[in-house]
Amino acid sequence: APTPAAPMLNFQTSTASSSGPVDFTLKSRVYVPYGAGEGFGYGMGAVEQFAYDPVEKYAYTVSEQGYVNVVDFVDPATPTVMAASLSIDLAGKKLTDVAVCAAQGLLFVAHGADDKTSP
């Protein structure tokens, strides 16, 4: 497994200028599978979108392969993909977006229309 270097996004909020971020520092890295806890590969649409739940400290990722995987960020230095039993299989739907409402305990997942291959 790759060794994380060190990303954190730093802003100078006290001066509130339009200059943007001051610097980036890699904090950690996690590889998320495109399937239910398995299947790693470039170009497979493993994480098309993600949503972060600041209450539970989980990131929910959606893949083009139809899976929602959960990443535990309790310790940002060592994020962990949760067990496959926590992934959600949406039967191969091409997932396009995800949102979380931590206050209500809700997760929203969107998928694209089925491909039409015959008239």
mmCIF file of C-alpha atoms in Angstrom, residues 15-79:
data_model
loop_
_atom_site.group_PDB
_atom_site.id
_atom_site.type_symbol
_atom_site.label_atom_id
_atom_site.label_comp_id
_atom_site.label_asym_id
_atom_site.label_seq_id
_atom_site.Cartn_x
_atom_site.Cartn_y
_atom_site.Cartn_z
ATOM 1 C CA THR A 15 -7.393 38.262 6.798
ATOM 2 C CA ALA A 16 -10.307 37.004 4.640
ATOM 3 C CA SER A 17 -8.666 37.879 1.365
ATOM 4 C CA SER A 18 -9.530 36.670 -2.109
ATOM 5 C CA SER A 19 -6.112 35.080 -2.469
ATOM 6 C CA GLY A 20 -7.485 31.608 -1.620
ATOM 7 C CA PRO A 21 -5.635 28.759 0.076
ATOM 8 C CA VAL A 22 -2.165 29.395 1.417
ATOM 9 C CA ASP A 23 -0.848 25.850 0.902
ATOM 10 C CA PHE A 24 -1.763 22.185 0.649
ATOM 11 C CA THR A 25 -0.275 19.409 2.745
ATOM 12 C CA LEU A 26 -1.180 15.756 2.122
ATOM 13 C CA LYS A 27 -2.611 14.360 5.365
ATOM 14 C CA SER A 28 -3.575 10.888 4.191
ATOM 15 C CA ARG A 29 -4.808 8.835 1.273
ATOM 16 C CA VAL A 30 -7.252 5.965 0.967
ATOM 17 C CA TYR A 31 -8.020 3.715 -1.978
ATOM 18 C CA VAL A 32 -11.732 2.983 -2.306
ATOM 19 C CA PRO A 33 -12.918 -0.085 -4.231
ATOM 20 C CA TYR A 34 -15.376 0.150 -7.114
ATOM 21 C CA GLY A 35 -17.306 -2.876 -5.824
ATOM 22 C CA ALA A 36 -18.562 -4.088 -2.454
ATOM 23 C CA GLY A 37 -15.315 -3.773 -0.525
ATOM 24 C CA GLU A 38 -13.337 -5.292 -3.386
ATOM 25 C CA GLY A 39 -12.090 -4.402 -6.837
ATOM 26 C CA PHE A 40 -9.422 -1.776 -7.267
ATOM 27 C CA GLY A 41 -8.404 -0.311 -10.598
ATOM 28 C CA TYR A 42 -7.925 2.907 -12.478
ATOM 29 C CA GLY A 43 -10.653 3.933 -14.900
ATOM 30 C CA MET A 44 -13.353 1.892 -13.163
ATOM 31 C CA GLY A 45 -15.297 4.857 -11.757
ATOM 32 C CA ALA A 46 -14.611 3.823 -8.150
ATOM 33 C CA VAL A 47 -15.403 7.219 -6.633
ATOM 34 C CA GLU A 48 -17.492 9.411 -8.868
ATOM 35 C CA GLN A 49 -18.707 11.573 -5.969
ATOM 36 C CA PHE A 50 -18.484 11.548 -2.197
ATOM 37 C CA ALA A 51 -20.247 13.169 0.737
ATOM 38 C CA TYR A 52 -18.806 13.682 4.202
ATOM 39 C CA ASP A 53 -20.799 13.263 7.413
ATOM 40 C CA PRO A 54 -19.098 15.524 9.998
ATOM 41 C CA VAL A 55 -21.131 14.041 12.853
ATOM 42 C CA GLU A 56 -20.157 10.389 12.352
ATOM 43 C CA LYS A 57 -16.913 11.219 10.486
ATOM 44 C CA TYR A 58 -17.778 8.956 7.545
ATOM 45 C CA ALA A 59 -17.376 9.635 3.847
ATOM 46 C CA TYR A 60 -19.895 7.982 1.550
ATOM 47 C CA THR A 61 -18.597 7.271 -1.947
ATOM 48 C CA VAL A 62 -20.560 6.271 -5.047
ATOM 49 C CA SER A 63 -19.164 4.306 -7.984
ATOM 50 C CA GLU A 64 -20.149 3.896 -11.601
ATOM 51 C CA GLN A 65 -20.421 0.194 -10.821
ATOM 52 C CA GLY A 66 -23.455 0.759 -8.576
ATOM 53 C CA TYR A 67 -21.952 0.634 -5.105
ATOM 54 C CA VAL A 68 -21.917 2.975 -2.150
ATOM 55 C CA ASN A 69 -18.859 2.423 0.046
ATOM 56 C CA VAL A 70 -18.216 3.922 3.467
ATOM 57 C CA VAL A 71 -14.863 5.350 4.571
ATOM 58 C CA ASP A 72 -14.209 5.931 8.276
ATOM 59 C CA PHE A 73 -12.404 9.250 8.919
ATOM 60 C CA VAL A 74 -12.407 9.129 12.733
ATOM 61 C CA ASP A 75 -8.624 9.334 12.459
ATOM 62 C CA PRO A 76 -7.916 11.488 9.358
ATOM 63 C CA ALA A 77 -4.324 10.243 9.290
ATOM 64 C CA THR A 78 -5.519 6.673 8.682
ATOM 65 C CA PRO A 79 -8.880 6.602 6.848
#
